[in-house]
Structures are given as C-alpha cells and as structure tokens.
Amino acid sequence: MAVPIQHIIESVHDASRKPERLILLVGRPGSGKSKILRELASMRGWRYVDTRMLITDDILEMVPKARPQQAPNIMGEALSALKGEVILLDGIEVLFTPVLNLDPLPLVKQLSRKHTLVVAWPGDYVEGKLVLDYNGRTHYCSIATDALTVIGIN
C-alpha cells in the first residue's frame, strides 16, 4: 500500500499547479480506498471527509432543479470551513443518488478549483474512462477523464 500512498502524495504536489486540483483514487468497493484515505489523513494531517457531511439541509430543502447550480457553493463553503490543506473525500456514492439531481464528476471538479481534493471513486478506470460501480452494480456509462489525475487501486 506504500506505493499508492506515495503516488497520491506526489500527485497532490503536482496538482497544486493546476486549475483543478483533483486526484481520483479509483477502485471497486473493498479495494482499500477508504483505508488509504484514512492513512493519508493520519500521516499528513489532511482532512478526511465523508461526503454525506456535505449534503446539508440547505441542499435537501431546495428544489431539485436548483441543486446543480447551488450545491457547489454550499459544499464549497463547508469545505472551506474545514481549513484543510488537502481534503480527502470519501463516500461520494451519495452524490449519485438520483433524488439529489447532481452530476458528481463535474461537481468535484468544480470544488477542486478552490480545494485540493483526493476523491475515492467507486468503480474502475478502463482505457482512460471511469466506470461507475454504484449500489453494487456496474453502470456502463463511462466518463472520459481528460487531464485528470487518476490512480487505480486493485
């Protein structure tokens, strides 16, 4: 596990020079993403955040149509309040919940313009595309990852 951790640390350093400071840690459920994030939090003092913490009443109470425009600001404020150099975002599966009406990858990309994020992505990285594993099912809607830093965990 030391190699992925060192790779993540180096990727965070490299990302600090990019407009979107986003590192995706990709692996299927049970691959160790959460363990790696918690270890990084302990080693580096980076902030570990369960994404459910970002789904506030302000977001839940707004009409679903408004969420894609308003949620990034609300979540960004919550992340800013943490005052973390790097934020380790785990449990993003909650963002895929249809009732929230959010598109997780553009959302975390937008958040990474103000915060350096290492995000645990549930699924696979195949031929330069993210494949989502949500609720135990693989969704074959793949998402291109142009110019993103992706670290696969087996």
PDB file of N, CA, C and O in Angstrom, residues 30-83:
ATOM      1  N   GLY A  30     -14.334  -2.278  -1.428  1.00  0.00           N
ATOM      2  CA  GLY A  30     -13.483  -3.249  -0.764  1.00  0.00           C
ATOM      3  C   GLY A  30     -12.034  -3.236  -1.228  1.00  0.00           C
ATOM      4  O   GLY A  30     -11.217  -4.009  -0.737  1.00  0.00           O
ATOM      5  N   SER A  31     -11.689  -2.338  -2.134  1.00  0.00           N
ATOM      6  CA  SER A  31     -10.324  -2.298  -2.675  1.00  0.00           C
ATOM      7  C   SER A  31      -9.341  -1.578  -1.746  1.00  0.00           C
ATOM      8  O   SER A  31      -8.140  -1.646  -1.960  1.00  0.00           O
ATOM      9  N   GLY A  32      -9.833  -0.875  -0.742  1.00  0.00           N
ATOM     10  CA  GLY A  32      -8.950  -0.208   0.205  1.00  0.00           C
ATOM     11  C   GLY A  32      -8.856   1.294   0.058  1.00  0.00           C
ATOM     12  O   GLY A  32      -8.004   1.926   0.675  1.00  0.00           O
ATOM     13  N   LYS A  33      -9.735   1.894  -0.747  1.00  0.00           N
ATOM     14  CA  LYS A  33      -9.689   3.351  -0.942  1.00  0.00           C
ATOM     15  C   LYS A  33      -9.851   4.098   0.380  1.00  0.00           C
ATOM     16  O   LYS A  33      -9.069   4.992   0.688  1.00  0.00           O
ATOM     17  N   SER A  34     -10.856   3.724   1.145  1.00  0.00           N
ATOM     18  CA  SER A  34     -11.117   4.413   2.418  1.00  0.00           C
ATOM     19  C   SER A  34      -9.953   4.246   3.385  1.00  0.00           C
ATOM     20  O   SER A  34      -9.559   5.198   4.066  1.00  0.00           O
ATOM     21  N   LYS A  35      -9.391   3.074   3.427  1.00  0.00           N
ATOM     22  CA  LYS A  35      -8.246   2.820   4.307  1.00  0.00           C
ATOM     23  C   LYS A  35      -7.072   3.709   3.920  1.00  0.00           C
ATOM     24  O   LYS A  35      -6.407   4.293   4.788  1.00  0.00           O
ATOM     25  N   ILE A  36      -6.820   3.826   2.628  1.00  0.00           N
ATOM     26  CA  ILE A  36      -5.734   4.679   2.154  1.00  0.00           C
ATOM     27  C   ILE A  36      -5.999   6.138   2.524  1.00  0.00           C
ATOM     28  O   ILE A  36      -5.106   6.839   2.993  1.00  0.00           O
ATOM     29  N   LEU A  37      -7.240   6.595   2.342  1.00  0.00           N
ATOM     30  CA  LEU A  37      -7.565   7.985   2.691  1.00  0.00           C
ATOM     31  C   LEU A  37      -7.373   8.237   4.185  1.00  0.00           C
ATOM     32  O   LEU A  37      -6.809   9.262   4.581  1.00  0.00           O
ATOM     33  N   ARG A  38      -7.821   7.313   5.018  1.00  0.00           N
ATOM     34  CA  ARG A  38      -7.649   7.492   6.467  1.00  0.00           C
ATOM     35  C   ARG A  38      -6.171   7.470   6.856  1.00  0.00           C
ATOM     36  O   ARG A  38      -5.736   8.218   7.730  1.00  0.00           O
ATOM     37  N   GLU A  39      -5.391   6.620   6.182  1.00  0.00           N
ATOM     38  CA  GLU A  39      -3.953   6.579   6.470  1.00  0.00           C
ATOM     39  C   GLU A  39      -3.289   7.898   6.073  1.00  0.00           C
ATOM     40  O   GLU A  39      -2.444   8.419   6.792  1.00  0.00           O
ATOM     41  N   LEU A  40      -3.683   8.449   4.926  1.00  0.00           N
ATOM     42  CA  LEU A  40      -3.151   9.747   4.500  1.00  0.00           C
ATOM     43  C   LEU A  40      -3.529  10.842   5.497  1.00  0.00           C
ATOM     44  O   LEU A  40      -2.715  11.716   5.804  1.00  0.00           O
ATOM     45  N   ALA A  41      -4.756  10.794   5.987  1.00  0.00           N
ATOM     46  CA  ALA A  41      -5.197  11.789   6.973  1.00  0.00           C
ATOM     47  C   ALA A  41      -4.325  11.712   8.219  1.00  0.00           C
ATOM     48  O   ALA A  41      -3.898  12.738   8.756  1.00  0.00           O
ATOM     49  N   SER A  42      -4.044  10.498   8.647  1.00  0.00           N
ATOM     50  CA  SER A  42      -3.224  10.310   9.839  1.00  0.00           C
ATOM     51  C   SER A  42      -1.771  10.730   9.595  1.00  0.00           C
ATOM     52  O   SER A  42      -1.171  11.419  10.425  1.00  0.00           O
ATOM     53  N   MET A  43      -1.215  10.332   8.461  1.00  0.00           N
ATOM     54  CA  MET A  43       0.194  10.614   8.153  1.00  0.00           C
ATOM     55  C   MET A  43       0.464  12.083   7.872  1.00  0.00           C
ATOM     56  O   MET A  43       1.456  12.630   8.319  1.00  0.00           O
ATOM     57  N   ARG A  44      -0.427  12.697   7.085  1.00  0.00           N
ATOM     58  CA  ARG A  44      -0.166  14.031   6.555  1.00  0.00           C
ATOM     59  C   ARG A  44      -0.947  15.146   7.248  1.00  0.00           C
ATOM     60  O   ARG A  44      -0.719  16.317   6.973  1.00  0.00           O
ATOM     61  N   GLY A  45      -1.924  14.776   8.072  1.00  0.00           N
ATOM     62  CA  GLY A  45      -2.753  15.796   8.699  1.00  0.00           C
ATOM     63  C   GLY A  45      -3.797  16.374   7.754  1.00  0.00           C
ATOM     64  O   GLY A  45      -4.378  17.427   8.027  1.00  0.00           O
ATOM     65  N   TRP A  46      -4.021  15.694   6.645  1.00  0.00           N
ATOM     66  CA  TRP A  46      -5.043  16.148   5.699  1.00  0.00           C
ATOM     67  C   TRP A  46      -6.424  15.809   6.250  1.00  0.00           C
ATOM     68  O   TRP A  46      -6.579  14.908   7.073  1.00  0.00           O
ATOM     69  N   ARG A  47      -7.432  16.544   5.797  1.00  0.00           N
ATOM     70  CA  ARG A  47      -8.793  16.389   6.320  1.00  0.00           C
ATOM     71  C   ARG A  47      -9.543  15.272   5.609  1.00  0.00           C
ATOM     72  O   ARG A  47      -9.723  15.317   4.401  1.00  0.00           O
ATOM     73  N   TYR A  48      -9.980  14.274   6.361  1.00  0.00           N
ATOM     74  CA  TYR A  48     -10.805  13.179   5.848  1.00  0.00           C
ATOM     75  C   TYR A  48     -12.257  13.588   6.017  1.00  0.00           C
ATOM     76  O   TYR A  48     -12.675  13.975   7.113  1.00  0.00           O
ATOM     77  N   VAL A  49     -13.033  13.522   4.926  1.00  0.00           N
ATOM     78  CA  VAL A  49     -14.430  13.954   4.963  1.00  0.00           C
ATOM     79  C   VAL A  49     -15.313  12.891   4.326  1.00  0.00           C
ATOM     80  O   VAL A  49     -15.055  12.447   3.209  1.00  0.00           O
ATOM     81  N   ASP A  50     -16.352  12.512   5.047  1.00  0.00           N
ATOM     82  CA  ASP A  50     -17.391  11.660   4.465  1.00  0.00           C
ATOM     83  C   ASP A  50     -18.336  12.594   3.717  1.00  0.00           C
ATOM     84  O   ASP A  50     -18.841  13.567   4.284  1.00  0.00           O
ATOM     85  N   THR A  51     -18.557  12.322   2.462  1.00  0.00           N
ATOM     86  CA  THR A  51     -19.339  13.211   1.602  1.00  0.00           C
ATOM     87  C   THR A  51     -20.738  13.489   2.157  1.00  0.00           C
ATOM     88  O   THR A  51     -21.293  14.561   1.927  1.00  0.00           O
ATOM     89  N   ARG A  52     -21.291  12.548   2.899  1.00  0.00           N
ATOM     90  CA  ARG A  52     -22.626  12.782   3.476  1.00  0.00           C
ATOM     91  C   ARG A  52     -22.663  14.053   4.318  1.00  0.00           C
ATOM     92  O   ARG A  52     -23.698  14.694   4.437  1.00  0.00           O
ATOM     93  N   MET A  53     -21.505  14.422   4.897  1.00  0.00           N
ATOM     94  CA  MET A  53     -21.434  15.645   5.693  1.00  0.00           C
ATOM     95  C   MET A  53     -21.739  16.890   4.840  1.00  0.00           C
ATOM     96  O   MET A  53     -22.201  17.905   5.344  1.00  0.00           O
ATOM     97  N   LEU A  54     -21.486  16.797   3.539  1.00  0.00           N
ATOM     98  CA  LEU A  54     -21.685  17.942   2.645  1.00  0.00           C
ATOM     99  C   LEU A  54     -23.123  18.085   2.164  1.00  0.00           C
ATOM    100  O   LEU A  54     -23.489  19.115   1.598  1.00  0.00           O
ATOM    101  N   ILE A  55     -23.932  17.039   2.362  1.00  0.00           N
ATOM    102  CA  ILE A  55     -25.340  17.098   1.951  1.00  0.00           C
ATOM    103  C   ILE A  55     -26.128  17.702   3.107  1.00  0.00           C
ATOM    104  O   ILE A  55     -26.658  17.012   3.967  1.00  0.00           O
ATOM    105  N   THR A  56     -26.168  19.010   3.145  1.00  0.00           N
ATOM    106  CA  THR A  56     -26.778  19.737   4.256  1.00  0.00           C
ATOM    107  C   THR A  56     -28.277  19.935   4.033  1.00  0.00           C
ATOM    108  O   THR A  56     -28.796  19.710   2.942  1.00  0.00           O
ATOM    109  N   ASP A  57     -28.944  20.401   5.073  1.00  0.00           N
ATOM    110  CA  ASP A  57     -30.366  20.718   4.958  1.00  0.00           C
ATOM    111  C   ASP A  57     -30.600  21.769   3.883  1.00  0.00           C
ATOM    112  O   ASP A  57     -31.623  21.736   3.194  1.00  0.00           O
ATOM    113  N   ASP A  58     -29.659  22.704   3.734  1.00  0.00           N
ATOM    114  CA  ASP A  58     -29.808  23.732   2.693  1.00  0.00           C
ATOM    115  C   ASP A  58     -29.945  23.094   1.313  1.00  0.00           C
ATOM    116  O   ASP A  58     -30.733  23.549   0.487  1.00  0.00           O
ATOM    117  N   ILE A  59     -29.180  22.056   1.063  1.00  0.00           N
ATOM    118  CA  ILE A  59     -29.260  21.367  -0.225  1.00  0.00           C
ATOM    119  C   ILE A  59     -30.536  20.551  -0.315  1.00  0.00           C
ATOM    120  O   ILE A  59     -31.244  20.586  -1.332  1.00  0.00           O
ATOM    121  N   LEU A  60     -30.853  19.827   0.731  1.00  0.00           N
ATOM    122  CA  LEU A  60     -32.024  18.948   0.712  1.00  0.00           C
ATOM    123  C   LEU A  60     -33.337  19.719   0.604  1.00  0.00           C
ATOM    124  O   LEU A  60     -34.306  19.220   0.031  1.00  0.00           O
ATOM    125  N   GLU A  61     -33.374  20.920   1.141  1.00  0.00           N
ATOM    126  CA  GLU A  61     -34.609  21.695   1.146  1.00  0.00           C
ATOM    127  C   GLU A  61     -34.847  22.466  -0.144  1.00  0.00           C
ATOM    128  O   GLU A  61     -35.950  22.951  -0.377  1.00  0.00           O
ATOM    129  N   MET A  62     -33.843  22.588  -0.992  1.00  0.00           N
ATOM    130  CA  MET A  62     -34.055  23.320  -2.249  1.00  0.00           C
ATOM    131  C   MET A  62     -34.686  22.412  -3.291  1.00  0.00           C
ATOM    132  O   MET A  62     -34.620  21.193  -3.197  1.00  0.00           O
ATOM    133  N   VAL A  63     -35.317  23.031  -4.267  1.00  0.00           N
ATOM    134  CA  VAL A  63     -35.939  22.245  -5.331  1.00  0.00           C
ATOM    135  C   VAL A  63     -34.830  21.545  -6.118  1.00  0.00           C
ATOM    136  O   VAL A  63     -33.748  22.103  -6.324  1.00  0.00           O
ATOM    137  N   PRO A  64     -35.079  20.302  -6.554  1.00  0.00           N
ATOM    138  CA  PRO A  64     -34.045  19.535  -7.253  1.00  0.00           C
ATOM    139  C   PRO A  64     -33.429  20.255  -8.456  1.00  0.00           C
ATOM    140  O   PRO A  64     -32.235  20.113  -8.707  1.00  0.00           O
ATOM    141  N   LYS A  65     -34.220  21.052  -9.160  1.00  0.00           N
ATOM    142  CA  LYS A  65     -33.684  21.768 -10.330  1.00  0.00           C
ATOM    143  C   LYS A  65     -32.581  22.747  -9.948  1.00  0.00           C
ATOM    144  O   LYS A  65     -31.675  23.007 -10.726  1.00  0.00           O
ATOM    145  N   ALA A  66     -32.653  23.296  -8.742  1.00  0.00           N
ATOM    146  CA  ALA A  66     -31.679  24.300  -8.305  1.00  0.00           C
ATOM    147  C   ALA A  66     -30.397  23.677  -7.764  1.00  0.00           C
ATOM    148  O   ALA A  66     -29.372  24.352  -7.682  1.00  0.00           O
ATOM    149  N   ARG A  67     -30.428  22.398  -7.403  1.00  0.00           N
ATOM    150  CA  ARG A  67     -29.276  21.777  -6.749  1.00  0.00           C
ATOM    151  C   ARG A  67     -27.993  21.806  -7.581  1.00  0.00           C
ATOM    152  O   ARG A  67     -26.933  22.111  -7.034  1.00  0.00           O
ATOM    153  N   PRO A  68     -28.034  21.487  -8.885  1.00  0.00           N
ATOM    154  CA  PRO A  68     -26.765  21.506  -9.624  1.00  0.00           C
ATOM    155  C   PRO A  68     -26.072  22.871  -9.624  1.00  0.00           C
ATOM    156  O   PRO A  68     -24.842  22.933  -9.660  1.00  0.00           O
ATOM    157  N   GLN A  69     -26.836  23.954  -9.549  1.00  0.00           N
ATOM    158  CA  GLN A  69     -26.237  25.284  -9.542  1.00  0.00           C
ATOM    159  C   GLN A  69     -25.836  25.728  -8.139  1.00  0.00           C
ATOM    160  O   GLN A  69     -24.827  26.407  -7.968  1.00  0.00           O
ATOM    161  N   GLN A  70     -26.625  25.367  -7.131  1.00  0.00           N
ATOM    162  CA  GLN A  70     -26.395  25.866  -5.774  1.00  0.00           C
ATOM    163  C   GLN A  70     -25.510  24.963  -4.916  1.00  0.00           C
ATOM    164  O   GLN A  70     -24.790  25.448  -4.046  1.00  0.00           O
ATOM    165  N   ALA A  71     -25.570  23.656  -5.136  1.00  0.00           N
ATOM    166  CA  ALA A  71     -24.830  22.716  -4.290  1.00  0.00           C
ATOM    167  C   ALA A  71     -23.318  22.983  -4.271  1.00  0.00           C
ATOM    168  O   ALA A  71     -22.706  22.926  -3.194  1.00  0.00           O
ATOM    169  N   PRO A  72     -22.681  23.289  -5.410  1.00  0.00           N
ATOM    170  CA  PRO A  72     -21.234  23.535  -5.339  1.00  0.00           C
ATOM    171  C   PRO A  72     -20.855  24.671  -4.391  1.00  0.00           C
ATOM    172  O   PRO A  72     -19.855  24.572  -3.674  1.00  0.00           O
ATOM    173  N   ASN A  73     -21.653  25.739  -4.351  1.00  0.00           N
ATOM    174  CA  ASN A  73     -21.359  26.848  -3.443  1.00  0.00           C
ATOM    175  C   ASN A  73     -21.517  26.432  -1.983  1.00  0.00           C
ATOM    176  O   ASN A  73     -20.675  26.748  -1.139  1.00  0.00           O
ATOM    177  N   ILE A  74     -22.598  25.714  -1.698  1.00  0.00           N
ATOM    178  CA  ILE A  74     -22.864  25.283  -0.323  1.00  0.00           C
ATOM    179  C   ILE A  74     -21.793  24.293   0.139  1.00  0.00           C
ATOM    180  O   ILE A  74     -21.245  24.408   1.238  1.00  0.00           O
ATOM    181  N   MET A  75     -21.475  23.336  -0.719  1.00  0.00           N
ATOM    182  CA  MET A  75     -20.454  22.350  -0.365  1.00  0.00           C
ATOM    183  C   MET A  75     -19.074  22.999  -0.268  1.00  0.00           C
ATOM    184  O   MET A  75     -18.275  22.652   0.602  1.00  0.00           O
ATOM    185  N   GLY A  76     -18.811  23.944  -1.141  1.00  0.00           N
ATOM    186  CA  GLY A  76     -17.533  24.657  -1.112  1.00  0.00           C
ATOM    187  C   GLY A  76     -17.344  25.412   0.188  1.00  0.00           C
ATOM    188  O   GLY A  76     -16.243  25.450   0.744  1.00  0.00           O
ATOM    189  N   GLU A  77     -18.417  26.026   0.691  1.00  0.00           N
ATOM    190  CA  GLU A  77     -18.339  26.736   1.963  1.00  0.00           C
ATOM    191  C   GLU A  77     -18.047  25.769   3.110  1.00  0.00           C
ATOM    192  O   GLU A  77     -17.255  26.079   4.003  1.00  0.00           O
ATOM    193  N   ALA A  78     -18.680  24.596   3.068  1.00  0.00           N
ATOM    194  CA  ALA A  78     -18.439  23.588   4.110  1.00  0.00           C
ATOM    195  C   ALA A  78     -16.987  23.115   4.067  1.00  0.00           C
ATOM    196  O   ALA A  78     -16.349  22.956   5.113  1.00  0.00           O
ATOM    197  N   LEU A  79     -16.449  22.932   2.871  1.00  0.00           N
ATOM    198  CA  LEU A  79     -15.049  22.521   2.746  1.00  0.00           C
ATOM    199  C   LEU A  79     -14.109  23.631   3.213  1.00  0.00           C
ATOM    200  O   LEU A  79     -13.102  23.363   3.871  1.00  0.00           O
ATOM    201  N   SER A  80     -14.430  24.873   2.889  1.00  0.00           N
ATOM    202  CA  SER A  80     -13.596  25.998   3.328  1.00  0.00           C
ATOM    203  C   SER A  80     -13.552  26.091   4.847  1.00  0.00           C
ATOM    204  O   SER A  80     -12.514  26.429   5.426  1.00  0.00           O
ATOM    205  N   ALA A  81     -14.668  25.797   5.493  1.00  0.00           N
ATOM    206  CA  ALA A  81     -14.732  25.864   6.952  1.00  0.00           C
ATOM    207  C   ALA A  81     -13.792  24.854   7.609  1.00  0.00           C
ATOM    208  O   ALA A  81     -13.364  25.049   8.751  1.00  0.00           O
ATOM    209  N   LEU A  82     -13.437  23.803   6.889  1.00  0.00           N
ATOM    210  CA  LEU A  82     -12.526  22.792   7.434  1.00  0.00           C
ATOM    211  C   LEU A  82     -11.084  23.283   7.502  1.00  0.00           C
ATOM    212  O   LEU A  82     -10.268  22.719   8.227  1.00  0.00           O
ATOM    213  N   LYS A  83     -10.772  24.291   6.709  1.00  0.00           N
ATOM    214  CA  LYS A  83      -9.427  24.871   6.664  1.00  0.00           C
ATOM    215  C   LYS A  83      -8.351  23.809   6.452  1.00  0.00           C
ATOM    216  O   LYS A  83      -7.304  23.830   7.097  1.00  0.00           O
TER     217      LYS A  83
END
